[in-house]
Amino acid sequence: QVQLVESGGGSVQAGGSLRLSCAVSGYTYSRYCMGWFRQAPGKEREGVASIDSDGSTSYADSVKGRFTISQDNAKNTLYLQMNSLKPEDTAMYYCATNPRRGLCSRPDLYNYWGQGTQVTVSS
């Protein structure tokens, strides 16, 4: 019933920008945590950014000042604005939902995941 579909990935030069979108259906995500994660080949999946039901946000140190997470409740869509992209940002990016409000930093609590969208940054 719950479905998350990411889009907006692509290939860009270092210093460029991309805006990822995550369309959510069958889930009232505004009442829960929403998060963006990424995974590069041979590396562990890591949290990138999250937004709680009260609008509070959190970011990984590696993306602070460059990425911005936001949501449009009317469209049931989550966004990740990615600026000043670096080659190390290259990864598959996933969006996910977490029903435990106030615990957005717990990856184990995210219960629904999208299929991912690829981001490739060249130097």
Coordinates of N, CA and C in Angstrom, one line a residue:
Q1 N 0.8 -1.2 0.0 CA 0.0 0.0 0.0 C 0.9 1.3 0.0
V2 N 1.9 1.3 0.8 CA 2.8 2.4 0.9 C 3.8 2.3 -0.2
Q3 N 4.0 3.4 -0.9 CA 4.9 3.4 -2.1 C 5.7 4.7 -2.0
L4 N 7.0 4.6 -2.2 CA 7.9 5.8 -2.3 C 8.7 5.7 -3.6
V5 N 8.6 6.7 -4.4 CA 9.3 6.8 -5.7 C 10.2 8.0 -5.8
E6 N 11.5 7.7 -5.9 CA 12.5 8.8 -6.0 C 12.7 9.1 -7.5
S7 N 13.1 10.4 -7.7 CA 13.4 10.9 -9.0 C 14.3 12.1 -8.9
G8 N 14.9 12.5 -10.0 CA 15.8 13.7 -10.0 C 17.3 13.4 -10.0
G9 N 17.7 12.2 -9.9 CA 19.1 11.8 -10.0 C 19.6 12.0 -11.4
G10 N 20.9 12.0 -11.5 CA 21.6 12.1 -12.8 C 23.1 12.3 -12.6
S11 N 23.7 12.7 -13.7 CA 25.2 12.9 -13.7 C 25.5 14.4 -13.8
V12 N 26.3 14.9 -12.9 CA 26.7 16.4 -13.0 C 28.1 16.5 -12.7
Q13 N 28.6 17.7 -13.0 CA 30.0 18.1 -12.7 C 30.1 18.5 -11.3
A14 N 31.3 18.4 -10.7 CA 31.5 18.9 -9.4 C 31.2 20.4 -9.3
G15 N 30.5 20.7 -8.2 CA 30.1 22.1 -8.0 C 28.7 22.3 -8.5
G16 N 28.1 21.4 -9.2 CA 26.7 21.5 -9.7 C 25.7 21.2 -8.7
S17 N 24.4 21.2 -9.1 CA 23.3 21.0 -8.2 C 22.3 20.0 -8.8
L18 N 21.6 19.3 -7.9 CA 20.5 18.4 -8.3 C 19.4 18.6 -7.2
R19 N 18.2 18.3 -7.6 CA 17.1 18.3 -6.6 C 16.4 17.0 -6.7
L20 N 16.5 16.2 -5.7 CA 15.8 14.9 -5.7 C 14.4 15.0 -5.1
S21 N 13.5 14.2 -5.6 CA 12.1 14.2 -5.2 C 11.8 12.8 -4.7
C22 N 10.9 12.7 -3.8 CA 10.4 11.4 -3.3 C 8.9 11.5 -3.2
A23 N 8.1 10.9 -4.1 CA 6.7 11.0 -4.1 C 6.2 9.8 -3.2
V24 N 5.3 10.1 -2.2 CA 4.8 9.1 -1.3 C 3.3 8.9 -1.4
S25 N 2.9 7.7 -1.5 CA 1.5 7.4 -1.5 C 1.1 6.4 -0.4
G26 N -0.1 6.4 0.1 CA -0.5 5.5 1.1 C 0.1 5.7 2.4
Y27 N 0.5 6.9 2.7 CA 1.2 7.2 4.0 C 1.1 8.6 4.3
T28 N 0.7 8.9 5.5 CA 0.6 10.3 5.9 C 1.9 10.7 6.5
Y29 N 2.9 11.0 5.6 CA 4.3 11.2 6.1 C 4.5 12.4 6.9
S30 N 3.6 13.4 6.8 CA 3.7 14.6 7.6 C 3.6 14.4 9.1
R31 N 3.1 13.2 9.5 CA 3.0 12.9 10.9 C 4.2 12.2 11.5
Y32 N 5.2 11.8 10.6 CA 6.3 11.0 11.0 C 7.6 11.6 10.4
C33 N 8.7 10.9 10.8 CA 10.0 11.3 10.2 C 10.1 10.8 8.7
M34 N 10.8 11.6 8.0 CA 11.2 11.3 6.6 C 12.7 11.5 6.5
G35 N 13.3 10.6 5.7 CA 14.8 10.7 5.6 C 15.3 10.4 4.3
W36 N 16.5 10.9 4.0 CA 17.3 10.5 2.8 C 18.5 9.8 3.2
F37 N 18.8 8.7 2.5 CA 20.0 7.9 2.8 C 20.7 7.7 1.5
R38 N 22.0 7.3 1.5 CA 22.7 7.0 0.3 C 23.7 5.9 0.6
Q39 N 24.0 5.2 -0.5 CA 25.0 4.1 -0.5 C 25.8 4.1 -1.7
A40 N 27.1 4.1 -1.5 CA 28.1 4.0 -2.6 C 28.6 2.6 -2.7
P41 N 29.0 2.1 -3.9 CA 29.5 0.7 -4.0 C 30.6 0.4 -3.0
G42 N 30.5 -0.7 -2.3 CA 31.4 -1.1 -1.3 C 31.4 -0.4 0.0
K43 N 30.4 0.5 0.2 CA 30.3 1.2 1.4 C 29.0 1.0 2.1
E44 N 28.9 1.3 3.4 CA 27.7 1.1 4.2 C 26.7 2.2 3.8
R45 N 25.4 1.9 3.9 CA 24.4 2.9 3.7 C 24.5 3.9 4.9
E46 N 24.4 5.2 4.5 CA 24.5 6.2 5.6 C 23.4 7.2 5.5
G47 N 23.0 7.8 6.6 CA 22.0 8.8 6.7 C 22.5 10.1 6.1
V48 N 21.7 10.8 5.3 CA 22.1 12.1 4.8 C 21.4 13.2 5.4
A49 N 20.1 13.1 5.5 CA 19.3 14.1 6.1 C 17.9 13.6 6.6
S50 N 17.3 14.2 7.5 CA 16.0 13.8 8.0 C 15.2 15.0 8.4
I51 N 13.8 14.8 8.4 CA 12.9 15.9 8.8 C 11.8 15.3 9.6
D52 N 11.6 15.8 10.8 CA 10.6 15.3 11.7 C 9.2 15.9 11.5
S53 N 8.2 15.4 12.1 CA 6.8 15.9 12.0 C 6.7 17.3 12.4
D54 N 7.6 17.8 13.2 CA 7.5 19.2 13.7 C 8.3 20.1 12.8
G55 N 8.9 19.6 11.7 CA 9.7 20.4 10.8 C 11.2 20.5 11.1
S56 N 11.6 20.0 12.2 CA 13.0 20.0 12.6 C 13.8 19.1 11.6
T57 N 15.0 19.5 11.3 CA 15.8 18.8 10.4 C 17.2 18.5 11.0
S58 N 17.8 17.4 10.4 CA 19.1 17.0 10.8 C 19.9 16.6 9.6
Y59 N 21.2 16.8 9.6 CA 22.1 16.5 8.4 C 23.3 15.9 8.9
A60 N 23.9 15.0 8.0 CA 25.2 14.4 8.2 C 26.2 15.6 8.1
D61 N 27.3 15.5 8.8 CA 28.3 16.5 8.8 C 28.9 16.7 7.4
S62 N 28.9 15.7 6.6 CA 29.5 15.8 5.3 C 28.7 16.6 4.3
V63 N 27.4 16.8 4.6 CA 26.6 17.6 3.7 C 26.0 18.9 4.3
K64 N 26.3 19.2 5.5 CA 25.8 20.4 6.1 C 26.3 21.6 5.3
G65 N 25.3 22.5 5.1 CA 25.7 23.7 4.4 C 25.5 23.6 2.9
R66 N 25.4 22.3 2.4 CA 25.2 22.1 1.0 C 23.9 21.5 0.6
F67 N 23.4 20.6 1.4 CA 22.1 19.9 1.2 C 21.0 20.5 2.0
T68 N 19.8 20.5 1.5 CA 18.6 20.9 2.3 C 17.4 20.0 2.0
I69 N 16.9 19.5 3.1 CA 15.7 18.6 3.1 C 14.5 19.4 3.3
S70 N 13.4 19.1 2.6 CA 12.2 19.8 2.8 C 11.0 18.9 2.3
Q71 N 9.8 19.3 2.6 CA 8.6 18.5 2.2 C 7.5 19.4 1.8
D72 N 6.6 18.9 1.0 CA 5.4 19.6 0.5 C 4.3 18.7 0.9
N73 N 3.6 19.0 2.0 CA 2.5 18.1 2.5 C 1.4 18.0 1.5
A74 N 1.1 19.1 0.8 CA 0.0 19.1 -0.1 C 0.2 18.1 -1.3
K75 N 1.5 17.9 -1.6 CA 1.8 17.0 -2.7 C 2.4 15.7 -2.3
N76 N 2.4 15.5 -0.9 CA 3.0 14.3 -0.4 C 4.4 14.0 -1.0
T77 N 5.2 15.0 -1.0 CA 6.5 14.8 -1.7 C 7.6 15.3 -0.8
L78 N 8.7 14.6 -0.7 CA 9.9 14.9 0.0 C 11.0 15.4 -1.0
Y79 N 11.8 16.4 -0.6 CA 12.8 16.9 -1.5 C 14.2 16.9 -0.8
L80 N 15.2 16.8 -1.6 CA 16.6 17.0 -1.2 C 17.3 17.9 -2.2
Q81 N 17.5 19.1 -1.8 CA 18.2 20.0 -2.7 C 19.7 19.8 -2.4
M82 N 20.4 19.5 -3.5 CA 21.9 19.2 -3.3 C 22.7 20.2 -4.1
N83 N 23.4 21.1 -3.4 CA 24.3 22.1 -4.0 C 25.7 21.8 -3.8
S84 N 26.6 22.4 -4.6 CA 28.0 22.3 -4.4 C 28.4 20.8 -4.4
L85 N 27.9 20.0 -5.3 CA 28.1 18.6 -5.3 C 29.6 18.3 -5.4
K86 N 30.0 17.2 -4.8 CA 31.4 16.7 -4.8 C 31.4 15.3 -5.3
P87 N 32.5 14.8 -5.9 CA 32.6 13.4 -6.3 C 32.3 12.4 -5.2
E88 N 32.6 12.7 -4.0 CA 32.3 11.8 -2.9 C 30.8 11.7 -2.6
D89 N 30.0 12.6 -3.2 CA 28.5 12.5 -3.1 C 27.9 11.4 -4.0
T90 N 28.7 10.9 -4.9 CA 28.3 9.9 -5.8 C 27.7 8.6 -5.0
A91 N 26.5 8.3 -5.3 CA 25.9 7.2 -4.6 C 24.4 7.0 -5.1
M92 N 23.8 5.9 -4.7 CA 22.4 5.7 -4.9 C 21.7 6.3 -3.7
Y93 N 20.7 7.2 -3.9 CA 20.0 7.9 -2.9 C 18.6 7.3 -2.7
Y94 N 18.3 7.1 -1.4 CA 17.0 6.5 -1.1 C 16.2 7.4 -0.1
C95 N 14.9 7.5 -0.3 CA 14.1 8.1 0.7 C 13.4 7.0 1.5
A96 N 13.0 7.3 2.8 CA 12.4 6.4 3.6 C 11.5 7.1 4.7
T97 N 10.6 6.3 5.3 CA 9.8 6.8 6.4 C 10.0 6.1 7.7
N98 N 9.8 6.9 8.8 CA 10.0 6.4 10.1 C 8.9 6.8 11.0
P99 N 8.1 5.9 11.5 CA 6.9 6.3 12.3 C 7.2 6.8 13.7
R100 N 8.4 6.7 14.2 CA 8.8 7.1 15.5 C 9.2 8.5 15.5
R101 N 8.3 9.4 15.8 CA 8.6 10.8 15.9 C 9.6 11.1 17.0
G102 N 10.5 12.0 16.7 CA 11.5 12.3 17.7 C 12.7 11.4 17.6
L103 N 12.7 10.3 16.8 CA 13.8 9.4 16.7 C 14.2 9.2 15.3
C104 N 14.3 10.4 14.6 CA 14.6 10.4 13.2 C 16.1 9.9 12.9
S105 N 16.9 9.9 13.8 CA 18.3 9.5 13.6 C 18.5 8.0 13.7
R106 N 17.5 7.2 14.0 CA 17.6 5.8 14.1 C 17.3 5.1 12.8
P107 N 18.3 4.7 12.0 CA 18.1 4.1 10.7 C 17.3 2.8 10.8
D108 N 17.4 2.1 12.0 CA 16.7 0.8 12.1 C 15.2 1.0 12.2
L109 N 14.7 2.2 12.5 CA 13.3 2.5 12.7 C 12.6 2.9 11.4
Y110 N 13.3 3.1 10.3 CA 12.7 3.4 9.0 C 12.1 2.1 8.4
N111 N 10.8 2.2 8.1 CA 10.1 0.9 7.7 C 9.7 0.8 6.3
Y112 N 9.7 1.9 5.6 CA 9.4 1.9 4.1 C 10.4 2.6 3.4
W113 N 10.9 2.0 2.3 CA 12.0 2.6 1.5 C 11.6 2.6 0.0
G114 N 12.2 3.6 -0.7 CA 12.0 3.7 -2.1 C 13.1 2.8 -2.8
Q115 N 13.1 2.8 -4.1 CA 14.0 2.0 -4.9 C 15.3 2.7 -5.2
G116 N 15.4 4.0 -5.0 CA 16.6 4.7 -5.1 C 16.7 5.5 -6.5
T117 N 17.5 6.5 -6.5 CA 17.9 7.2 -7.7 C 19.3 7.5 -7.6
Q118 N 20.0 7.3 -8.8 CA 21.5 7.4 -8.8 C 21.9 8.8 -9.0
V119 N 22.9 9.2 -8.2 CA 23.6 10.5 -8.4 C 25.1 10.2 -8.6
T120 N 25.5 10.8 -9.7 CA 27.0 10.6 -10.1 C 27.6 12.0 -10.3
V121 N 28.6 12.3 -9.6 CA 29.3 13.6 -9.6 C 30.7 13.4 -10.2
S122 N 31.1 14.0 -11.3 CA 32.4 13.9 -11.9 C 33.2 15.1 -11.5
S123 N 34.5 14.9 -11.4 CA 35.5 15.9 -11.1 C 35.9 16.7 -12.3

